[in-house]
Short mmCIF file of C-alpha atoms in Angstrom, two decimals:
data_model
loop_
_atom_site.label_atom_id
_atom_site.label_comp_id
_atom_site.label_asym_id
_atom_site.label_seq_id
_atom_site.Cartn_x
_atom_site.Cartn_y
_atom_site.Cartn_z
CA MET S 1 -16.84 182.95 -133.96
CA ARG S 2 -17.15 184.53 -130.33
CA ASP S 3 -14.74 185.29 -127.57
CA ARG S 4 -14.13 182.24 -125.27
CA GLN S 5 -12.45 184.11 -122.50
CA PRO S 6 -15.24 186.47 -120.76
CA GLY S 7 -13.33 189.71 -119.53
CA GLY S 8 -9.76 190.02 -119.47
CA ARG S 9 -8.81 186.92 -117.69
CA LEU S 10 -5.87 187.30 -115.17
CA SER S 11 -4.16 184.09 -115.10
CA GLY S 12 -4.76 182.05 -112.46
CA MET S 13 -8.30 183.65 -112.05
CA LYS S 14 -11.04 180.88 -111.41
CA ARG S 15 -14.27 181.16 -112.92
CA CYS S 16 -17.26 180.51 -111.83
CA THR S 17 -20.32 180.22 -114.17
CA VAL S 18 -23.86 180.57 -112.91
CA VAL S 19 -26.50 178.81 -115.06
CA GLY S 20 -30.14 177.90 -115.14
CA ARG S 21 -33.60 178.32 -116.62
CA PRO S 22 -34.65 181.90 -117.29
CA ASN S 23 -35.93 183.73 -114.59
CA VAL S 24 -34.61 181.67 -111.66
CA GLY S 25 -32.44 184.84 -110.18
CA LYS S 26 -29.26 184.24 -111.85
CA THR S 27 -28.14 187.87 -111.95
CA LEU S 28 -29.48 188.75 -108.75
CA LEU S 29 -27.62 185.64 -107.09
CA VAL S 30 -24.20 186.95 -108.89
CA LEU S 31 -24.92 190.50 -107.75
CA SER S 32 -25.89 190.14 -104.17
CA LEU S 33 -22.92 187.22 -103.55
CA ALA S 34 -20.66 190.35 -105.02
CA GLU S 35 -22.22 192.47 -102.72
CA HIS S 36 -21.66 189.70 -99.88
CA LEU S 37 -18.31 189.55 -100.47
CA LYS S 38 -18.32 193.23 -99.49
CA ALA S 39 -18.03 195.04 -103.18
CA ARG S 40 -19.09 198.41 -103.18
CA THR S 41 -19.03 198.83 -106.94
CA VAL S 42 -18.67 196.34 -109.68
CA ASP S 43 -17.02 196.36 -113.15
CA VAL S 44 -19.67 194.56 -115.33
CA THR S 45 -18.15 193.06 -118.52
CA PHE S 46 -21.01 192.62 -120.96
CA MET S 47 -20.06 190.14 -123.74
CA ASP S 48 -22.22 189.66 -126.88
CA PRO S 49 -22.46 186.84 -128.67
CA SER S 50 -20.81 188.32 -131.68
CA GLY S 51 -17.76 189.02 -129.26
CA ALA S 52 -18.14 192.89 -128.76
CA LYS S 53 -17.06 193.58 -125.22
CA GLN S 54 -18.45 196.50 -123.10
CA VAL S 55 -17.43 197.10 -119.50
CA ARG S 56 -19.73 199.44 -116.97
CA THR S 57 -19.28 200.05 -113.48
CA TYR S 58 -22.21 200.18 -111.15
CA THR S 59 -22.81 200.38 -107.44
CA VAL S 60 -24.24 197.26 -106.44
CA SER S 61 -27.89 198.54 -105.89
CA ALA S 62 -27.77 200.18 -109.35
CA ALA S 63 -26.61 196.95 -110.78
CA ILE S 64 -29.53 195.26 -109.45
CA ARG S 65 -31.86 197.78 -110.29
CA GLU S 66 -30.44 198.44 -114.18
CA LEU S 67 -29.77 194.10 -114.89
CA VAL S 68 -32.57 192.36 -112.46
CA GLY S 69 -36.03 192.49 -114.08
CA PRO S 70 -38.86 190.12 -113.94
CA ARG S 71 -39.22 189.25 -117.19
CA PRO S 72 -37.68 185.85 -118.53
CA HIS S 73 -34.54 186.53 -120.41
CA GLN S 74 -33.34 189.88 -119.00
CA THR S 75 -29.94 188.71 -119.51
CA ARG S 76 -29.09 188.33 -122.92
CA CYS S 77 -25.41 187.95 -123.22
CA LEU S 78 -22.28 187.19 -120.81
CA GLN S 79 -21.74 189.30 -117.85
CA SER S 80 -18.72 188.93 -115.72
CA ILE S 81 -17.51 190.39 -112.59
CA VAL S 82 -14.39 190.05 -111.06
CA VAL S 83 -14.54 189.75 -106.92
CA GLU S 84 -12.34 188.65 -104.81
CA VAL S 85 -12.72 186.15 -101.86
CA PRO S 86 -11.18 186.19 -98.50
CA ALA S 87 -9.32 182.57 -98.39
CA GLY S 88 -7.62 181.90 -95.16
CA LYS S 89 -5.45 184.67 -94.71
CA GLY S 90 -5.21 185.71 -98.39
CA ARG S 91 -7.54 186.66 -101.26
CA LYS S 92 -8.59 184.89 -104.38
CA VAL S 93 -9.71 186.46 -107.11
CA VAL S 94 -12.99 184.74 -108.72
CA GLU S 95 -14.69 186.01 -111.87
CA LEU S 96 -18.44 185.48 -111.60
CA VAL S 97 -20.22 184.75 -114.93
CA ASP S 98 -23.49 185.48 -115.30
CA THR S 99 -25.18 183.86 -118.41
CA THR S 100 -28.44 183.73 -120.43
CA GLY S 101 -31.19 181.09 -119.19
CA LEU S 102 -31.71 177.88 -120.87
CA VAL S 103 -34.76 176.59 -121.66
CA ASP S 104 -35.94 172.93 -122.80
CA HIS S 105 -37.05 173.54 -126.24
CA ILE S 106 -35.86 175.59 -129.51
CA HIS S 107 -36.48 179.29 -128.60
CA GLU S 108 -38.20 181.04 -131.59
CA ASP S 109 -35.78 184.13 -130.95
CA LEU S 110 -32.51 183.89 -133.10
CA GLN S 111 -30.98 186.53 -130.12
CA ILE S 112 -31.65 184.26 -127.59
CA ARG S 113 -30.60 181.16 -129.25
CA ARG S 114 -27.19 182.94 -129.93
CA ALA S 115 -27.28 184.07 -126.60
CA MET S 116 -27.99 180.48 -125.11
CA ALA S 117 -25.25 179.16 -127.00
CA GLN S 118 -22.77 181.55 -125.77
CA THR S 119 -23.74 180.12 -122.10
CA LEU S 120 -23.05 176.68 -123.25
CA GLN S 121 -19.72 177.78 -124.38
CA ALA S 122 -18.97 179.45 -121.37
CA ILE S 123 -19.81 176.19 -119.16
CA ARG S 124 -17.60 174.08 -120.87
CA PRO S 125 -14.10 175.64 -119.51
CA ALA S 126 -15.56 176.63 -116.35
CA GLN S 127 -13.82 175.54 -112.95
CA ILE S 128 -17.01 176.17 -111.09
CA ILE S 129 -20.77 175.76 -111.97
CA VAL S 130 -23.28 177.38 -109.96
CA HIS S 131 -26.71 176.02 -111.16
CA VAL S 132 -29.68 178.00 -109.84
CA VAL S 133 -33.23 176.67 -109.58
CA ASP S 134 -36.33 178.36 -108.40
CA ALA S 135 -37.44 176.42 -105.30
CA SER S 136 -40.69 178.07 -105.41
CA THR S 137 -41.87 176.49 -108.74
CA ALA S 138 -40.48 173.42 -107.84
CA GLY S 139 -42.60 173.32 -104.42
CA ARG S 140 -45.85 174.37 -106.01
CA ASP S 141 -48.28 171.49 -106.41
CA GLY S 142 -49.40 170.03 -109.95
CA SER S 143 -46.33 171.48 -111.50
CA GLY S 144 -44.85 167.99 -112.45
CA PRO S 145 -41.20 167.17 -111.37
CA PRO S 146 -39.53 169.68 -109.47
CA ALA S 147 -36.88 170.35 -112.13
CA GLY S 148 -37.25 170.44 -116.16
CA ALA S 149 -35.26 168.34 -118.65
CA ILE S 150 -32.71 171.15 -118.79
CA ASP S 151 -31.84 171.02 -114.96
CA ARG S 152 -31.25 167.28 -115.42
CA GLN S 153 -29.14 167.71 -118.27
CA ILE S 154 -27.13 170.53 -116.77
CA ALA S 155 -26.66 168.32 -113.67
CA ASP S 156 -25.65 165.37 -115.49
CA PHE S 157 -23.18 167.54 -117.71
CA ALA S 158 -21.62 169.20 -114.79
CA GLY S 159 -22.21 166.81 -111.93
CA SER S 160 -19.24 164.74 -113.24
CA ARG S 161 -16.95 167.32 -112.47
CA GLY S 162 -15.70 168.58 -108.94
CA GLY S 163 -16.97 172.38 -108.56
CA TYR S 164 -20.67 172.11 -109.05
CA PHE S 165 -23.93 172.62 -106.75
CA ILE S 166 -27.01 173.82 -107.15
CA VAL S 167 -28.73 176.80 -105.57
CA ALA S 168 -32.33 176.75 -104.59
CA ASN S 169 -33.32 180.34 -104.61
CA LYS S 170 -35.95 182.38 -104.19
CA MET S 171 -36.76 180.34 -100.44
CA ASP S 172 -38.46 183.59 -99.52
CA LEU S 173 -41.54 182.60 -101.67
CA PRO S 174 -44.25 180.19 -100.70
CA ASP S 175 -43.79 176.70 -101.34
CA ALA S 176 -40.17 176.85 -101.43
CA ALA S 177 -39.56 174.91 -98.24
CA ARG S 178 -41.28 172.08 -100.17
CA GLY S 179 -39.39 172.67 -103.19
CA LEU S 180 -35.88 172.53 -101.83
CA ALA S 181 -36.95 169.16 -100.09
CA ARG S 182 -38.14 167.85 -103.36
CA LEU S 183 -34.95 169.19 -105.00
CA GLN S 184 -32.90 167.58 -102.64
CA ARG S 185 -34.60 164.20 -103.39
CA MET S 186 -34.11 164.88 -107.08
CA PHE S 187 -30.58 165.67 -107.23
CA SER S 188 -29.31 163.58 -103.98
CA GLY S 189 -25.98 162.87 -105.08
CA CYS S 190 -25.00 166.63 -104.93
CA ALA S 191 -25.40 169.70 -102.55
CA VAL S 192 -28.40 171.88 -102.78
CA LEU S 193 -27.94 174.95 -101.09
CA PRO S 194 -31.33 177.31 -99.89
CA VAL S 195 -30.53 180.65 -100.70
CA SER S 196 -32.73 183.61 -101.10
CA ALA S 197 -30.78 185.98 -103.29
CA ALA S 198 -33.54 189.07 -102.78
CA GLU S 199 -33.45 188.57 -99.00
CA ARG S 200 -29.52 187.96 -98.95
CA THR S 201 -30.16 184.46 -97.03
CA GLY S 202 -28.09 181.78 -97.44
CA LEU S 203 -25.07 183.32 -99.29
CA ARG S 204 -22.63 182.66 -96.81
CA GLU S 205 -23.24 178.83 -97.74
CA VAL S 206 -22.31 179.76 -101.44
CA LYS S 207 -19.17 181.64 -100.77
CA ARG S 208 -17.99 178.73 -98.64
CA HIS S 209 -19.11 176.15 -101.59
CA VAL S 210 -17.07 178.44 -103.92
CA LEU S 211 -14.03 178.87 -102.05
CA ARG S 212 -14.11 174.83 -101.47
CA SER S 213 -13.86 174.25 -105.29
CA LEU S 214 -10.99 176.71 -105.90
CA MET T 1 -17.24 155.87 -135.66
CA LEU T 2 -16.43 158.14 -138.19
CA ALA T 3 -19.87 159.43 -138.68
CA PHE T 4 -20.24 161.69 -135.84
CA GLU T 5 -18.45 162.25 -132.92
CA PRO T 6 -19.69 165.27 -131.50
CA ARG T 7 -15.96 165.99 -132.17
CA ASP T 8 -16.69 169.80 -133.06
CA PRO T 9 -18.77 171.46 -130.34
CA ASN T 10 -18.67 174.54 -132.46
CA LEU T 11 -21.33 172.26 -134.59
CA VAL T 12 -23.40 171.72 -131.84
CA LEU T 13 -23.32 175.41 -130.86
CA ALA T 14 -24.09 176.42 -134.53
CA GLY T 15 -27.02 173.75 -134.36
CA LEU T 16 -28.33 175.16 -131.39
CA GLU T 17 -28.17 178.80 -132.77
CA GLU T 18 -29.62 178.11 -135.83
CA GLY T 19 -32.67 176.54 -133.85
CA ARG T 20 -32.06 173.10 -134.95
CA LEU T 21 -30.97 171.75 -131.69
CA SER T 22 -32.77 172.56 -128.14
CA PRO T 23 -30.43 173.52 -125.25
CA VAL T 24 -31.04 169.86 -123.83
CA GLU T 25 -30.27 168.20 -126.86
CA ALA T 26 -27.11 170.32 -127.35
CA LEU T 27 -25.89 169.64 -123.86
CA GLU T 28 -26.38 166.44 -124.33
CA VAL T 29 -23.95 166.13 -127.29
CA LEU T 30 -21.43 168.43 -125.70
CA LYS T 31 -21.44 165.95 -122.55
CA HIS T 32 -19.84 163.59 -124.54
CA SER T 33 -17.49 165.61 -126.48
CA VAL T 34 -16.24 167.22 -123.29
CA GLU T 35 -15.29 163.29 -122.30
CA LEU T 36 -13.48 163.13 -125.85
CA GLY T 37 -11.61 166.27 -125.10
CA GLN T 38 -10.43 165.15 -121.88
CA ALA T 39 -9.13 162.25 -123.16
CA GLY T 40 -6.10 163.70 -124.49
CA PRO T 41 -4.35 167.10 -125.13
CA ALA T 42 -4.51 167.41 -128.55
CA GLY T 43 -7.91 166.18 -128.83
CA GLY T 44 -8.75 169.46 -126.01
CA GLN T 45 -6.95 171.77 -128.63
CA ARG T 46 -9.12 170.76 -131.51
CA LEU T 47 -12.17 171.60 -129.25
CA GLU T 48 -11.13 175.29 -128.77
CA GLU T 49 -10.27 176.01 -132.51
CA PRO T 50 -12.82 178.35 -133.65
CA SER T 51 -15.27 177.15 -136.03
CA SER T 52 -15.43 180.24 -138.47
CA SER T 53 -12.03 179.75 -139.32
CA SER T 54 -12.45 176.13 -140.55
CA ALA T 55 -15.67 176.96 -142.23
CA TRP T 56 -13.74 179.41 -144.13
CA ARG T 57 -10.92 177.00 -144.69
CA LEU T 58 -13.59 174.52 -146.12
CA LYS T 59 -15.13 177.16 -148.37
CA GLU T 60 -11.58 177.75 -149.60
CA ALA T 61 -10.65 174.11 -150.36
CA LEU T 62 -14.11 173.82 -152.22
CA ALA T 63 -13.19 176.84 -154.11
CA ASP T 64 -10.16 175.41 -155.02
CA LEU T 65 -11.77 172.34 -156.19
CA ASP T 66 -14.16 174.46 -158.47
CA SER T 67 -11.13 176.26 -160.23
CA LEU T 68 -9.63 173.05 -161.66
CA ILE T 69 -10.41 172.69 -165.28
CA GLY T 70 -12.99 170.41 -166.29
CA LEU T 71 -13.58 167.58 -163.96
CA ASP T 72 -17.55 168.41 -163.89
CA LYS T 73 -18.46 164.84 -162.74
CA VAL T 74 -15.74 164.81 -160.10
CA LYS T 75 -16.70 168.32 -158.89
CA ALA T 76 -20.33 167.05 -158.68
CA LEU T 77 -19.34 164.03 -156.88
CA VAL T 78 -17.31 165.93 -154.37
CA ARG T 79 -20.20 167.98 -153.54
CA GLU T 80 -22.17 165.05 -152.80
CA ILE T 81 -20.02 163.44 -150.70
CA VAL T 82 -19.52 166.74 -148.67
CA ALA T 83 -22.98 167.25 -148.22
CA TYR T 84 -23.41 163.63 -147.24
CA VAL T 85 -20.85 164.10 -144.34
CA LYS T 86 -22.35 167.28 -143.24
CA ILE T 87 -25.81 165.56 -143.11
CA GLN T 88 -24.80 162.83 -141.42
CA GLN T 89 -22.88 164.96 -138.78
CA ILE T 90 -26.25 166.98 -138.19
CA ARG T 91 -28.30 163.79 -137.79
CA ALA T 92 -26.12 162.44 -135.30
CA ALA T 93 -26.05 165.88 -133.47
CA ARG T 94 -29.70 165.39 -133.28
CA GLN T 95 -29.34 161.56 -132.33
CA LEU T 96 -30.49 159.94 -135.26
CA THR T 97 -29.15 156.84 -136.34
CA CYS T 98 -26.06 157.18 -138.79
CA GLU T 99 -24.02 155.03 -140.48
CA PRO T 100 -20.50 154.91 -139.63
CA LEU T 101 -19.16 157.00 -142.77
CA ALA T 102 -17.25 154.83 -145.01
CA LEU T 103 -14.94 157.10 -147.36
CA HIS T 104 -12.65 154.76 -148.80
CA MET T 105 -12.46 155.65 -152.50
CA ILE T 106 -11.11 154.06 -155.84
CA PHE T 107 -9.99 156.52 -158.51
CA SER T 108 -9.55 155.38 -162.00
CA GLY T 109 -8.35 157.22 -164.78
CA ASN T 110 -5.07 157.91 -166.92
CA PRO T 111 -2.14 159.90 -165.64
CA GLY T 112 -2.49 163.34 -165.30
CA THR T 113 -6.13 163.43 -165.13
CA GLY T 114 -6.30 165.13 -161.58
CA LYS T 115 -6.07 161.92 -159.21
CA THR T 116 -3.51 163.47 -156.67
CA THR T 117 -4.67 166.99 -156.85
CA CYS T 118 -8.48 165.86 -156.11
CA ALA T 119 -6.81 163.55 -153.26
CA ARG T 120 -5.16 166.45 -151.61
CA LEU T 121 -7.99 168.77 -151.66
CA PHE T 122 -10.13 165.96 -150.02
CA GLY T 123 -7.74 165.61 -147.20
CA LYS T 124 -8.09 169.25 -146.63
CA ILE T 125 -11.73 169.02 -146.73
CA PHE T 126 -12.13 166.40 -144.40
CA ARG T 127 -9.78 167.68 -142.15
CA GLU T 128 -11.97 171.16 -141.77
CA MET T 129 -15.37 168.95 -141.53
CA GLY T 130 -13.68 167.25 -138.48
CA VAL T 131 -13.46 163.97 -140.24
CA LEU T 132 -9.73 163.63 -140.50
CA GLU T 133 -7.45 164.95 -137.44
CA LYS T 134 -4.70 166.22 -139.92
CA GLY T 135 -5.56 165.29 -143.33
CA HIS T 136 -2.02 165.14 -144.76
CA LEU T 137 -1.68 162.99 -148.03
CA VAL T 138 0.70 159.81 -147.62
CA GLU T 139 1.63 159.26 -151.43
CA ARG T 140 2.77 155.42 -151.83
CA GLU T 141 3.31 152.98 -154.45
CA ARG T 142 4.04 149.13 -154.65
CA ALA T 143 7.53 149.55 -153.95
CA ASP T 144 7.08 151.35 -150.63
CA LEU T 145 4.59 148.66 -149.32
CA VAL T 146 5.96 145.22 -150.53
CA GLY T 147 8.81 143.62 -148.90
CA GLU T 148 11.57 141.62 -150.22
CA TYR T 149 11.25 138.47 -148.05
CA ILE T 150 8.54 136.61 -146.07
CA GLY T 151 7.04 138.79 -143.40
CA HIS T 152 8.49 141.92 -144.52
CA THR T 153 5.99 143.07 -146.32
CA ALA T 154 3.36 143.33 -143.67
CA GLN T 155 5.77 145.53 -141.67
CA LYS T 156 6.60 147.68 -144.24
CA THR T 157 2.58 148.12 -145.23
CA ARG T 158 1.86 148.91 -141.81
CA GLU T 159 4.60 151.39 -141.36
CA GLN T 160 3.13 153.34 -144.03
CA ILE T 161 -0.36 152.99 -142.94
CA LYS T 162 1.08 154.43 -139.44
CA LYS T 163 2.19 157.47 -141.45
CA ALA T 164 -0.86 157.84 -143.14
CA LEU T 165 -3.09 157.90 -139.70
CA GLY T 166 -5.15 160.90 -139.50
CA GLY T 167 -5.08 161.75 -143.29
CA ILE T 168 -5.06 159.79 -146.52
CA LEU T 169 -3.19 156.85 -147.87
CA PHE T 170 -2.96 157.46 -151.68
CA ILE T 171 -1.72 154.29 -153.09
CA ASP T 172 -1.25 155.07 -156.86
CA GLU T 173 -1.18 152.17 -159.40
CA ALA T 174 -2.74 150.29 -156.74
CA TYR T 175 -3.46 147.12 -159.03
CA SER T 176 -0.15 146.19 -159.55
CA LEU T 177 -0.32 144.99 -155.60
CA ALA T 178 -2.13 142.17 -157.35
CA ARG T 179 0.20 141.46 -159.83
CA GLY T 180 2.34 138.50 -160.12
CA GLY T 181 -0.11 135.77 -158.87
CA GLU T 182 -0.91 133.65 -155.83
CA LYS T 183 2.79 133.59 -154.67
CA ASP T 184 3.42 137.59 -155.00
CA PHE T 185 4.08 139.50 -151.63
CA GLY T 186 1.46 142.12 -153.33
CA LYS T 187 -1.19 140.03 -151.90
CA GLU T 188 0.08 140.21 -148.14
CA SER T 189 0.04 143.88 -148.59
CA ILE T 190 -3.49 143.86 -149.56
CA ASP T 191 -4.46 141.72 -146.51
CA THR T 192 -2.57 143.89 -144.27
CA LEU T 193 -4.35 146.83 -145.60
CA ILE T 194 -7.49 145.16 -145.31
CA ARG T 195 -6.77 144.56 -141.53
CA ALA T 196 -6.05 148.12 -140.94
CA LEU T 197 -9.10 149.50 -142.49
CA GLU T 198 -10.81 147.76 -139.82
CA ASP T 199 -8.44 148.35 -137.02
CA TYR T 200 -8.17 152.05 -137.57
CA ARG T 201 -11.77 152.45 -138.92
CA ASP T 202 -12.27 156.02 -138.51
CA LYS T 203 -8.53 157.31 -138.35
CA PHE T 204 -7.79 157.47 -142.04
CA ILE T 205 -8.80 157.12 -145.42
CA VAL T 206 -7.35 155.30 -148.04
CA ILE T 207 -7.56 156.00 -151.99
CA LEU T 208 -6.75 153.40 -154.41
CA ALA T 209 -5.73 155.07 -157.68
CA GLY T 210 -4.74 153.79 -161.23
CA TYR T 211 -5.66 153.05 -164.74
CA ARG T 212 -9.48 152.25 -165.28
CA ASP T 213 -9.21 148.77 -166.99
CA GLU T 214 -6.48 147.36 -164.83
CA MET T 215 -8.57 148.79 -161.65
CA GLU T 216 -11.91 147.08 -162.59
CA THR T 217 -9.59 143.91 -163.00
CA PHE T 218 -7.98 144.27 -159.68
CA ILE T 219 -11.33 145.28 -157.82
CA ARG T 220 -13.35 142.41 -159.35
CA ALA T 221 -10.33 139.93 -158.04
CA ASN T 222 -10.36 141.04 -154.51
CA PRO T 223 -14.05 141.19 -153.13
CA GLY T 224 -12.83 142.31 -150.16
CA ILE T 225 -11.89 145.70 -151.34
CA ARG T 226 -14.80 146.27 -153.22
CA SER T 227 -17.05 146.07 -150.56
CA ARG T 228 -14.79 148.21 -148.28
CA PHE T 229 -14.29 151.23 -150.92
CA PRO T 230 -18.04 152.56 -151.97
CA ILE T 231 -17.03 155.57 -153.50
CA HIS T 232 -15.74 155.00 -157.22
CA ILE T 233 -14.70 158.13 -159.04
CA GLU T 234 -13.66 158.28 -162.58
CA PHE T 235 -11.30 160.98 -164.15
CA PRO T 236 -11.82 161.10 -167.79
CA ASP T 237 -9.36 162.52 -169.97
CA TYR T 238 -8.89 166.10 -170.45
CA THR T 239 -9.86 167.18 -174.03
CA THR T 240 -7.22 169.02 -175.97
CA ASP T 241 -9.55 172.28 -175.08
CA GLU T 242 -9.50 171.75 -171.54
CA LEU T 243 -5.50 171.15 -171.51
CA LEU T 244 -4.92 174.34 -173.69
CA ARG T 245 -7.25 176.10 -170.82
CA ILE T 246 -4.97 174.24 -168.08
CA ALA T 247 -1.95 175.62 -169.85
CA ASP T 248 -3.22 179.03 -170.12
CA LEU T 249 -4.02 178.88 -166.19
CA MET T 250 -0.44 177.64 -165.31
CA LEU T 251 0.98 180.46 -167.52
CA LYS T 252 -1.08 182.77 -165.97
CA GLN T 253 -0.44 181.90 -162.22
CA ARG T 254 3.27 182.30 -163.18
CA ASP T 255 2.70 185.79 -165.05
CA TYR T 256 3.38 184.55 -168.47
CA ARG T 257 1.67 184.39 -171.55
CA LEU T 258 1.80 182.60 -174.90
CA ASP T 259 1.62 184.37 -178.46
CA LEU T 260 -0.40 183.52 -180.99
CA ALA T 261 2.01 181.36 -182.73
CA ALA T 262 3.10 179.55 -179.51
CA ARG T 263 -0.40 178.97 -178.94
CA ALA T 264 -1.03 177.10 -182.26
CA ARG T 265 2.48 175.08 -181.62
CA LEU T 266 0.90 173.85 -178.13
CA GLU T 267 -2.34 173.03 -179.40
CA PHE T 268 -0.37 170.89 -182.50
CA ILE T 269 1.33 169.12 -179.88
CA LEU T 270 -1.34 168.31 -177.55
CA THR T 271 -3.47 167.02 -180.26
CA ARG T 272 -0.69 164.88 -181.52
CA ARG T 273 0.53 163.52 -178.07
CA ALA T 274 -2.16 164.01 -175.79
CA GLY T 275 -5.22 163.25 -178.24
CA PRO T 276 -7.50 159.74 -177.49
CA GLY T 277 -5.67 157.05 -177.87
CA ASN T 278 -2.21 158.27 -177.13
CA ASP T 279 -0.01 156.99 -174.32
CA HIS T 280 -0.07 160.45 -172.92
CA SER T 281 -3.91 161.09 -173.28
CA GLY T 282 -5.83 163.61 -171.58
CA ASN T 283 -2.41 164.04 -169.50
CA ALA T 284 -2.14 167.56 -167.34
CA ARG T 285 1.18 166.54 -166.53
CA LEU T 286 2.33 166.55 -170.34
CA VAL T 287 1.10 170.08 -170.18
CA ARG T 288 3.13 171.23 -166.98
CA ASN T 289 6.17 169.91 -168.58
CA ILE T 290 5.99 171.35 -171.68
CA ILE T 291 5.02 174.99 -170.07
CA GLU T 292 8.09 174.29 -167.42
CA ARG T 293 10.62 173.59 -170.50
CA ALA T 294 9.15 176.58 -172.46
CA ILE T 295 9.89 178.95 -169.52
CA ARG T 296 13.46 177.56 -169.18
CA ARG T 297 13.73 177.99 -172.95
CA GLN T 298 12.34 181.43 -172.93
CA ALA T 299 15.03 182.47 -170.29
CA LEU T 300 17.79 181.17 -172.51
CA ARG T 301 16.69 182.89 -175.28
CA LEU T 302 16.43 186.39 -173.19
CA VAL T 303 19.38 185.79 -171.04
CA GLU T 304 21.97 187.53 -173.28
CA LYS T 305 19.91 190.37 -174.18
CA PRO T 306 20.25 194.02 -173.07
CA ASN T 307 17.20 196.33 -172.07
CA LEU T 308 14.27 193.62 -171.56
CA SER T 309 11.06 194.80 -171.73
CA ARG T 310 8.25 193.63 -169.52
CA GLU T 311 6.50 192.35 -172.17
CA GLU T 312 9.56 190.32 -173.44
CA LEU T 313 9.74 189.08 -170.31
CA MET T 314 6.18 187.56 -169.87
CA LEU T 315 5.77 186.24 -173.47
CA ILE T 316 6.57 182.92 -174.85
CA ARG T 317 7.23 182.34 -178.34
CA ARG T 318 6.77 179.39 -180.66
CA GLU T 319 10.41 178.86 -180.87
CA ASP T 320 10.32 177.99 -177.00
CA ILE T 321 7.34 175.36 -177.21
CA THR T 322 8.64 171.72 -177.41
CA ASP T 323 7.95 168.57 -176.67
CA ASP T 324 11.26 167.08 -176.66
CA PHE T 325 12.38 166.51 -173.07
CA SER T 326 15.39 164.41 -173.91
CA ALA T 327 17.74 167.87 -174.42
#
């Protein structure tokens, strides 16, 4: 049906899959993390739900320009990037997999439903799952619980395994501090890291958590 | 329970794609299947099997079934069962209540009416649908299940059941288990079997087969069996016309054909021996035996001849057809 192994996986390479609702900043987080790890260019492997694969090389800034957008469901297939993470004296190779955002309801667009199925498929074999949530919407008043049904479900699904943590993104926006506190209360069992992918803050913590899960 | 385990995550993902499941529901089901997959290495393996190929193999098995001659009622019932299993799986994926699938069956009909063939296809179909793990067919009869001294029977029966786990246990002439009255060991075998139906609830499927009248008496005498075998399939006798079509198909598969005189002789034999009321009535096995014999007799007729043409090698003539298997 689909390729289960994003990219040409090297043996022993760990996979770190980034999931969350649409428009919480998953792609920007992946790219800014690559940048934080001193990657100048990234080879992005696009994996269509149909199994077609395409590799393009970008500089990080070009990738951000091309792949990040303000609309939800900017990312509609798996996009993976291989990065090296310094670990002790050596380096470890990690595949960062960016995914299509998951929604609570049944989405009306077939293409997006396919892409979401692909996301779920990518979650299953992942060693590390990074769950991205939007801290600023979580902190806004009158917006109900800080995270929705799908976030609870992801936490439930992945939380029982090692190598799972939450990134509270968009810490640069208003209300985010309050959102972070709410999220930490809601997901009290696991690490919630404050990050602003746009301003490149909190990435060191993310890297540390990824390393610890390897 | 047999009903649905989210044993096949592909089904869940397909549900999400087709807009039958929301991502929230899909994750809920997958959560359980991951636990399941981690239970054993074999389970984990299965999860990774691409669903498209198993969907394809399912289609193939159903096409095989359709290609069988006659058996219209049986085919309709199989479709019904397949649809029922599918819907139960989807219902479970959508978290609707579903009954555990009881798929034990009783096949009644004369010999050579397609019971074993259908059982084998059921094995394939259920494996591809994720109901059975392996889908193999273990064909047994009284002598394999019943022992010679007290206590031997339960042990023997259990052994055969173990072999059938993950597949189908097909017991031919099952009514013979109840033959011989109270003191017969057959009863012990039935009790062991019923016990196993509870113990290995969703691990295997049992099919009891035999002549129609004898099976009816057997089931009536054993209420424990009737309640646990909800599916009854009757295999009617083949008509002479259907038997001839079966013969044509068998020959075509083997690259042979009948000339007109041979066909007439075959029809004559089938009407005489396999017509209603005879001991071979509706028997496709008789057809196969005649055909195989004819192929050997044709070989004998041709073996001394030089310069054989392609046509000659394919043609079965009147003198090749016989229903005398003693020689």
